Structure formats: structure tokens, C-alpha cells
PDB file of C-alpha atoms in Angstrom:
ATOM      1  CA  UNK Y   1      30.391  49.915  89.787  1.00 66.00           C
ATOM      2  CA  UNK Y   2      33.379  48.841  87.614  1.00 70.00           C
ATOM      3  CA  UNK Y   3      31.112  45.854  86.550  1.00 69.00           C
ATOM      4  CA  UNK Y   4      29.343  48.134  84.674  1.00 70.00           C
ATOM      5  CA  UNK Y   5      31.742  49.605  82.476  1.00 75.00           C
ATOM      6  CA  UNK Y   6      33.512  46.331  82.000  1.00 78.00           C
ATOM      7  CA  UNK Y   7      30.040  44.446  80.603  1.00 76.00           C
ATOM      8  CA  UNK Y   8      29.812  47.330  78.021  1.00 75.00           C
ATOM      9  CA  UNK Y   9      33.017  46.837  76.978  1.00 80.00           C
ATOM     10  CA  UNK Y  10      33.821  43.159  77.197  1.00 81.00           C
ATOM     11  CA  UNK Y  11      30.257  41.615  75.689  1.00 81.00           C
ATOM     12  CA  UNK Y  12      28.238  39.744  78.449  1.00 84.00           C
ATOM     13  CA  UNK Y  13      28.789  36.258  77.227  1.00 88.00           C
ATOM     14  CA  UNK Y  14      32.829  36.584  77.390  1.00 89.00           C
ATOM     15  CA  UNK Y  15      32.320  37.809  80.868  1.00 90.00           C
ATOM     16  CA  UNK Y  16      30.017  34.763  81.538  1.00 92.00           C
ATOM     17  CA  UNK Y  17      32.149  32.388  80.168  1.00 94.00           C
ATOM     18  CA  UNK Y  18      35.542  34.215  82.033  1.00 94.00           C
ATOM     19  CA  UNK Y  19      33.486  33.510  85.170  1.00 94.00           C
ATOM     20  CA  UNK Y  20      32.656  30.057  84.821  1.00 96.00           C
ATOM     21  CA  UNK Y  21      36.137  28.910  83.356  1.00 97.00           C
ATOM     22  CA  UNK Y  22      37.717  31.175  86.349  1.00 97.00           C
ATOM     23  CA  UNK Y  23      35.190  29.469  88.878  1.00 97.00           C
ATOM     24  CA  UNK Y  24      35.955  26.275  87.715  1.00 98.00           C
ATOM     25  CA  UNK Y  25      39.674  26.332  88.218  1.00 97.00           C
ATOM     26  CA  UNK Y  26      39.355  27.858  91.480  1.00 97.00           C
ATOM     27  CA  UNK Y  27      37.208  24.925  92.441  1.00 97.00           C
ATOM     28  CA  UNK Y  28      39.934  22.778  91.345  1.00 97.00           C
ATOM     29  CA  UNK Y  29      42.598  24.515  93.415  1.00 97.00           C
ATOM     30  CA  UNK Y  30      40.317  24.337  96.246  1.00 96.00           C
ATOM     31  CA  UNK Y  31      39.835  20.392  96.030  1.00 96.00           C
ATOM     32  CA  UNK Y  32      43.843  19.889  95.653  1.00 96.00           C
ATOM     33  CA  UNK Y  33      44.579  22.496  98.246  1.00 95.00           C
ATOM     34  CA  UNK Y  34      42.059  20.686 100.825  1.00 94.00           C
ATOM     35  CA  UNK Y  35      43.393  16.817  99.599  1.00 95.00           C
ATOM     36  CA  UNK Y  36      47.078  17.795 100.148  1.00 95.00           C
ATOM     37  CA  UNK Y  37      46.499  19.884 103.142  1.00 93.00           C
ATOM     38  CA  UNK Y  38      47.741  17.237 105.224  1.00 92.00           C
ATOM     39  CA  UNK Y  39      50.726  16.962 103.007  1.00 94.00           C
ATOM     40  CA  UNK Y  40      52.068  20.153 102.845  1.00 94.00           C
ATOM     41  CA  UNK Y  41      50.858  22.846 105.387  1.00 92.00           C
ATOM     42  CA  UNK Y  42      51.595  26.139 102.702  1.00 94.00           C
ATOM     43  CA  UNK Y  43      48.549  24.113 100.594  1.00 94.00           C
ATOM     44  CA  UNK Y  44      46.275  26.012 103.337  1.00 93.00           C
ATOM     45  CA  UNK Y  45      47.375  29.325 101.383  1.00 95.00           C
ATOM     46  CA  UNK Y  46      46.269  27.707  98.139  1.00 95.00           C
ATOM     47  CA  UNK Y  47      43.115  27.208  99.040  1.00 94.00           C
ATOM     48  CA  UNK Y  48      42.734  30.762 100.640  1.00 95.00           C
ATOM     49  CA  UNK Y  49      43.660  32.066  97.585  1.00 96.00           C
ATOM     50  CA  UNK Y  50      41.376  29.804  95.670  1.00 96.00           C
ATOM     51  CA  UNK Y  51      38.341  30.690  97.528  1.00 95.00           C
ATOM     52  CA  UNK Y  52      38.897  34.661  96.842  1.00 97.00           C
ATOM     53  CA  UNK Y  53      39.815  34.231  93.467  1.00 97.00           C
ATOM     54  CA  UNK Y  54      36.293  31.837  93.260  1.00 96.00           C
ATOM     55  CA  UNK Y  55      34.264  34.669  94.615  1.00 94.00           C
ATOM     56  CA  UNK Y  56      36.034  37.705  92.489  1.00 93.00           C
ATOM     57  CA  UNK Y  57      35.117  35.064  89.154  1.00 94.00           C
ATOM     58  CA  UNK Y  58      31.694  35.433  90.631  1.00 93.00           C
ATOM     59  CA  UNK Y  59      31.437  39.109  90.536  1.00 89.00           C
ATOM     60  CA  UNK Y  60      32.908  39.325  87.205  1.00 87.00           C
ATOM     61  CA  UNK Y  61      30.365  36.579  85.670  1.00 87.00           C
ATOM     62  CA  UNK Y  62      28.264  34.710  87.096  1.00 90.00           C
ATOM     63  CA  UNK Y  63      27.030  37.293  89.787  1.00 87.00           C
ATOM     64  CA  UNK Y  64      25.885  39.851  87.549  1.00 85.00           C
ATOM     65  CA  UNK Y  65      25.638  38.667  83.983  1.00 84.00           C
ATOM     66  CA  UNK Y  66      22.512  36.539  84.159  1.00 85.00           C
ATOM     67  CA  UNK Y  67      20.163  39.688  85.426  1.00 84.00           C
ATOM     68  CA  UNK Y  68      21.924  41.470  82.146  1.00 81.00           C
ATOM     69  CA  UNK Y  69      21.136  38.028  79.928  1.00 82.00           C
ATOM     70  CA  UNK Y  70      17.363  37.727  81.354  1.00 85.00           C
ATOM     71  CA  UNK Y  71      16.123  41.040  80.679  1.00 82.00           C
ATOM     72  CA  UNK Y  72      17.546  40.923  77.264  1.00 81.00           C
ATOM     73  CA  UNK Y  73      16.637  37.676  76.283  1.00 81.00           C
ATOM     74  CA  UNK Y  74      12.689  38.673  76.855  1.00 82.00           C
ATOM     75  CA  UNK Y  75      10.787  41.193  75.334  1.00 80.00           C
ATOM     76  CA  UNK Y  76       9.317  43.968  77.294  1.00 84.00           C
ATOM     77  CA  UNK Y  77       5.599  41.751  78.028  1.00 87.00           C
ATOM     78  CA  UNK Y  78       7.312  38.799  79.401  1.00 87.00           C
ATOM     79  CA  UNK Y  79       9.858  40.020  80.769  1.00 87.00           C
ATOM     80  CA  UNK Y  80       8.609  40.516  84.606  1.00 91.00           C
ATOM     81  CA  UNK Y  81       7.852  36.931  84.975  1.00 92.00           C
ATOM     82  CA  UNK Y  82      11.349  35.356  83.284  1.00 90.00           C
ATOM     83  CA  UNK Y  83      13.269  38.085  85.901  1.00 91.00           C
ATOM     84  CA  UNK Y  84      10.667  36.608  88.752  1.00 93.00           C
ATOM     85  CA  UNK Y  85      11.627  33.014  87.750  1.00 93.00           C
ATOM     86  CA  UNK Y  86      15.127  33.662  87.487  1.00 91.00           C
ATOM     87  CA  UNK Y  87      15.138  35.506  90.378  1.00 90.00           C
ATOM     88  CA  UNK Y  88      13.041  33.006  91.977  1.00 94.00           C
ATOM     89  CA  UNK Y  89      15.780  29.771  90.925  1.00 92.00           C
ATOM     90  CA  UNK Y  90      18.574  32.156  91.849  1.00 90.00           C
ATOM     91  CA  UNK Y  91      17.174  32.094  95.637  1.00 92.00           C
ATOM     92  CA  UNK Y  92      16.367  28.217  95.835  1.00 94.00           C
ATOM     93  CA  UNK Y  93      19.500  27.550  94.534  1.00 91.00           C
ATOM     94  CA  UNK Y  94      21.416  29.897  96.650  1.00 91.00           C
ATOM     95  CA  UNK Y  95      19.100  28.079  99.694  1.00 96.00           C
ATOM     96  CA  UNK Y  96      19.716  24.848  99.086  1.00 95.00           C
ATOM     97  CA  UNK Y  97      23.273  24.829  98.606  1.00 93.00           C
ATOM     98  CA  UNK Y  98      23.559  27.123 101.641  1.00 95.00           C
ATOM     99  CA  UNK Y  99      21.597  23.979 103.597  1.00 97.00           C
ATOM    100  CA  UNK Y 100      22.863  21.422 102.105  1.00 95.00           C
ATOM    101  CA  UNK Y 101      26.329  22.459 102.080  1.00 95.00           C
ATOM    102  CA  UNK Y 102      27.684  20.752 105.492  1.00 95.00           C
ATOM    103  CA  UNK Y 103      26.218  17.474 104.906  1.00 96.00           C
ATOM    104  CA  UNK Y 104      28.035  16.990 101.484  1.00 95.00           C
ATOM    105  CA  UNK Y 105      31.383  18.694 103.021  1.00 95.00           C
ATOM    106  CA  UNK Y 106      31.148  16.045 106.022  1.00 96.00           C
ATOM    107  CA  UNK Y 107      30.309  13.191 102.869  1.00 96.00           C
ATOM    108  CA  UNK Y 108      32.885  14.267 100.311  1.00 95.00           C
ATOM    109  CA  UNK Y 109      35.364  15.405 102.754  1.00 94.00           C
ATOM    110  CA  UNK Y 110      38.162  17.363 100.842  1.00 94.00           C
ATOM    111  CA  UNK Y 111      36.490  16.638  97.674  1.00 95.00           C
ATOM    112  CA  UNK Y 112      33.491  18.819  97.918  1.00 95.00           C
ATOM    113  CA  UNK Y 113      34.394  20.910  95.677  1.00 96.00           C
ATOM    114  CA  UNK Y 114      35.245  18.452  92.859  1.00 96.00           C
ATOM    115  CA  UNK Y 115      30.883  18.509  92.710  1.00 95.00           C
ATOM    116  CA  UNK Y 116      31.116  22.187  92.147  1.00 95.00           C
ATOM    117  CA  UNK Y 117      34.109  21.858  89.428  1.00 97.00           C
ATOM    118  CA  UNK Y 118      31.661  19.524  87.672  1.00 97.00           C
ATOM    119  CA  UNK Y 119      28.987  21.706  87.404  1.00 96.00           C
ATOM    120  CA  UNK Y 120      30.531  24.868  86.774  1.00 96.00           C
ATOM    121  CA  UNK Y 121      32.026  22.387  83.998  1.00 97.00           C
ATOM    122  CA  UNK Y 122      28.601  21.689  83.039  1.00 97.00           C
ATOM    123  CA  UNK Y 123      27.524  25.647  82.761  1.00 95.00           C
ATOM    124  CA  UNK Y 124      30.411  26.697  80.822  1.00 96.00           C
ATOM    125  CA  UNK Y 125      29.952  23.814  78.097  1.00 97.00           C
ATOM    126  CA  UNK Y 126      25.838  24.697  78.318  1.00 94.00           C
ATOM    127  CA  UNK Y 127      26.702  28.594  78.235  1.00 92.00           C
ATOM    128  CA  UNK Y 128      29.245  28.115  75.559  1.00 93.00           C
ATOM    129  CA  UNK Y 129      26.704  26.708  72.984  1.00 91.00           C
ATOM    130  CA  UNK Y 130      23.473  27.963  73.984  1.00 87.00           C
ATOM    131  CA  UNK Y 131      23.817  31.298  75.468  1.00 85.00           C
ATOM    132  CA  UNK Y 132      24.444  33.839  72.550  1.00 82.00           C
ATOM    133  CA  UNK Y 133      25.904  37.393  72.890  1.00 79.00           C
ATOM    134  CA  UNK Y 134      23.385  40.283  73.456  1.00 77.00           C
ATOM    135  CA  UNK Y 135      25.716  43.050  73.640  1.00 75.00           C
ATOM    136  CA  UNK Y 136      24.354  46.096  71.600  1.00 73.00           C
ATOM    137  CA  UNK Y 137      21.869  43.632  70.160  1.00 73.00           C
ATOM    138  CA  UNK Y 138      18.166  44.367  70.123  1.00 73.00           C
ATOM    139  CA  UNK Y 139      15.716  42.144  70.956  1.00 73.00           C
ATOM    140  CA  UNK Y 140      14.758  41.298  67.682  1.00 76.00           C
ATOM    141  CA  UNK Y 141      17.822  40.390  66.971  1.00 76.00           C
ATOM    142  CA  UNK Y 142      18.504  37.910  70.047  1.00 72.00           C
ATOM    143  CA  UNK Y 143      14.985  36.826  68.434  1.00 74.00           C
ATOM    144  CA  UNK Y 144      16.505  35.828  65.267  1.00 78.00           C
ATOM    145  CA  UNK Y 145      19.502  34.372  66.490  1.00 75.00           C
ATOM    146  CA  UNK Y 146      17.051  31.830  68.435  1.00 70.00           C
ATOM    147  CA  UNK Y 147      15.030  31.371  65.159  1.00 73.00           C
ATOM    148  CA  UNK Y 148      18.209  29.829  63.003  1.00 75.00           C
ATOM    149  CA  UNK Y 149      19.247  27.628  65.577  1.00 66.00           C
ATOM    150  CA  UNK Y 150      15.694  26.494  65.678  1.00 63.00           C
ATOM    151  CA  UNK Y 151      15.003  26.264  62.114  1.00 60.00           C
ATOM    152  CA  UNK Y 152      18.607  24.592  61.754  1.00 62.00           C
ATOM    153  CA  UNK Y 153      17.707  22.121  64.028  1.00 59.00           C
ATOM    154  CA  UNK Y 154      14.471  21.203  62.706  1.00 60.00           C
ATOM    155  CA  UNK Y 155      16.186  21.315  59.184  1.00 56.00           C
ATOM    156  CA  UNK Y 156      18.366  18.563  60.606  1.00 57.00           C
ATOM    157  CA  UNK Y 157      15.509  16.870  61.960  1.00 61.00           C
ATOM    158  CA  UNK Y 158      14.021  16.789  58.857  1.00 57.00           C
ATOM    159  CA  UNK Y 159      17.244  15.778  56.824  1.00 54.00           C
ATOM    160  CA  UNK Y 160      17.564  12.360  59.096  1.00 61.00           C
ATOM    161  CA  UNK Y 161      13.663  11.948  58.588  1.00 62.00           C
ATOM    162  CA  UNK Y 162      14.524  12.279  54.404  1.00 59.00           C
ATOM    163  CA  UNK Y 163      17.100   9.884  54.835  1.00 61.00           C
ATOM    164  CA  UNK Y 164      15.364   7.501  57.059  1.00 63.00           C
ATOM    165  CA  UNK Y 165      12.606   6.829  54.773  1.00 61.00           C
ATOM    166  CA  UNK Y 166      14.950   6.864  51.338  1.00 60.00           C
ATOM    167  CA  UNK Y 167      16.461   3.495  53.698  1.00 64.00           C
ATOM    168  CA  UNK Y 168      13.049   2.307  54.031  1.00 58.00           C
TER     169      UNK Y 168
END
């Protein structure tokens, strides 16, 4: 419910990015909580806190942002099938870390979560340059924002090309 509220008023992508970053450090408390465990028994409240501090990140970001990001990113004809397919990875992502889980605790031991630290690492750096904002933004204009970075990049293209054959 609060979610809500807080999206409109924050901007999706901040959220997104709060989430990850939040995630992220979480998953590295959890990895030094679990290798010092044996250390120094109070470590076993670090991680504890850790893990609920991981999941309330979740609900502030990641949880909720990417059904927001999805249907704006789309325009109303494809939109059904990217909200299938993103539902759709959400699911087989959700299953196979939910299966494969155990086997890479019982390989990593206490560092298990170090593998989750890198790829929440991974999202934030992806999220932070390719996700744009699409608070109060119409479609069009989510649109155009994709067209610059396009045209920019086949500007660039083009620029090494010129330069390539002046070489030549």
C-alpha cells in the first residue's frame, strides 16, 4: 500500500536503484556475517538483520518496480506479451534459484551470497545506464528517450567508421 505512494513520489528508477544498492549490501553483510560466524557468535545477529533488511530492499525496488517499468516501457499493443515475458522470466528465475539454491549453499558454503552481491552488482550498474526514468512520462516520451541513445550510438558508430577509413 505505502509502495504506492512512495513510487509516485520518489520516481521508479531511484526506487530501483535504492533496491539494488540496498540488496547488494545486505548480501554483503550476509556473506561476512556467515564467514565470521564461527568467530564471533553476535555475527549470527548480523546476518539476521541482513536477511530482513535484504527482503524490505526488495519490496521497496526490485519487488514492485519492474511491473511499473514494463507496462510503461510498451505501448498499449505490445504490452500484454512484454508483461507475459516478464512475468514469465520473473517465475523461472524465482524457480530456479529456489532449486538450485541448496546445491550452491552446500558448494560455496558461507560465501553464497558473495554470487548474489555480484549480480545485484551487475543489475544496479545495467539499471543505472540503461533503465531511464518513466515517472510522469508518457510513452512517447520513454519512446524518444530510447531514440537518442540509439541514434547517439549509431552516430558513434558511424564517427569510428569516418575515422577508420580517413586511416585507410
Amino acid at each position: 500500500f505505502l509502495q504506492v505512494f512512495l513510487v509516485e513520489k520518489a520516481g521508479r528508477r531511484s526506487l530501483f536503484l535504492a533496491g539494488l544498492m540496498g540488496m547488494l549490501i545486505s548480501a554483503v553483510a550476509m556473506t561476512v556475517g556467515l564467514v565470521l560466524l564461527s568467530q564471533f557468535a553476535w555475527m549470527s545477529y548480523v546476518s539476521m538483520v541482513a536477511i530482513f533488511l535484504f527482503v524490505i530492499f526488495f519490496e521497496v525496488g526490485p519487488g514492485p518496480i519492474p511491473w511499473f517499468i514494463v507496462a510503461e516501457l510498451f505501448s498499449q499493443g505490445p504490452r500484454p506479451a512484454a508483461i507475459a515475458v516478464a512475468g514469465f522470466c520473473n517465475w523461472a528465475c524465482n524457480f530456479i534459484v529456489g532449486m538450485c539454491f541448496q546445491y550452491i549453499a552446500d558448494l560455496c558454503g558461507p560465501y553464497v551470497f558473495a554470487i548474489f552481491a555480484a549480480l545485484l552488482l551487475l543489475f544496479f550498474l545495467f539499471a543505472y545506464f540503461k533503465v531511464p526514468e518513466t515517472k510522469g512520462k508518457s510513452f512517447e516520451e520513454i519512446a524518444a528517450v530510447f531514440r537518442r541513445k540509439k541514434l547517439s550510438a549509431k552516430a558513434m558508430t558511424e564517427l569510428q567508421d569516418l575515422r577508420a577509413s580517413e586511416e585507410a
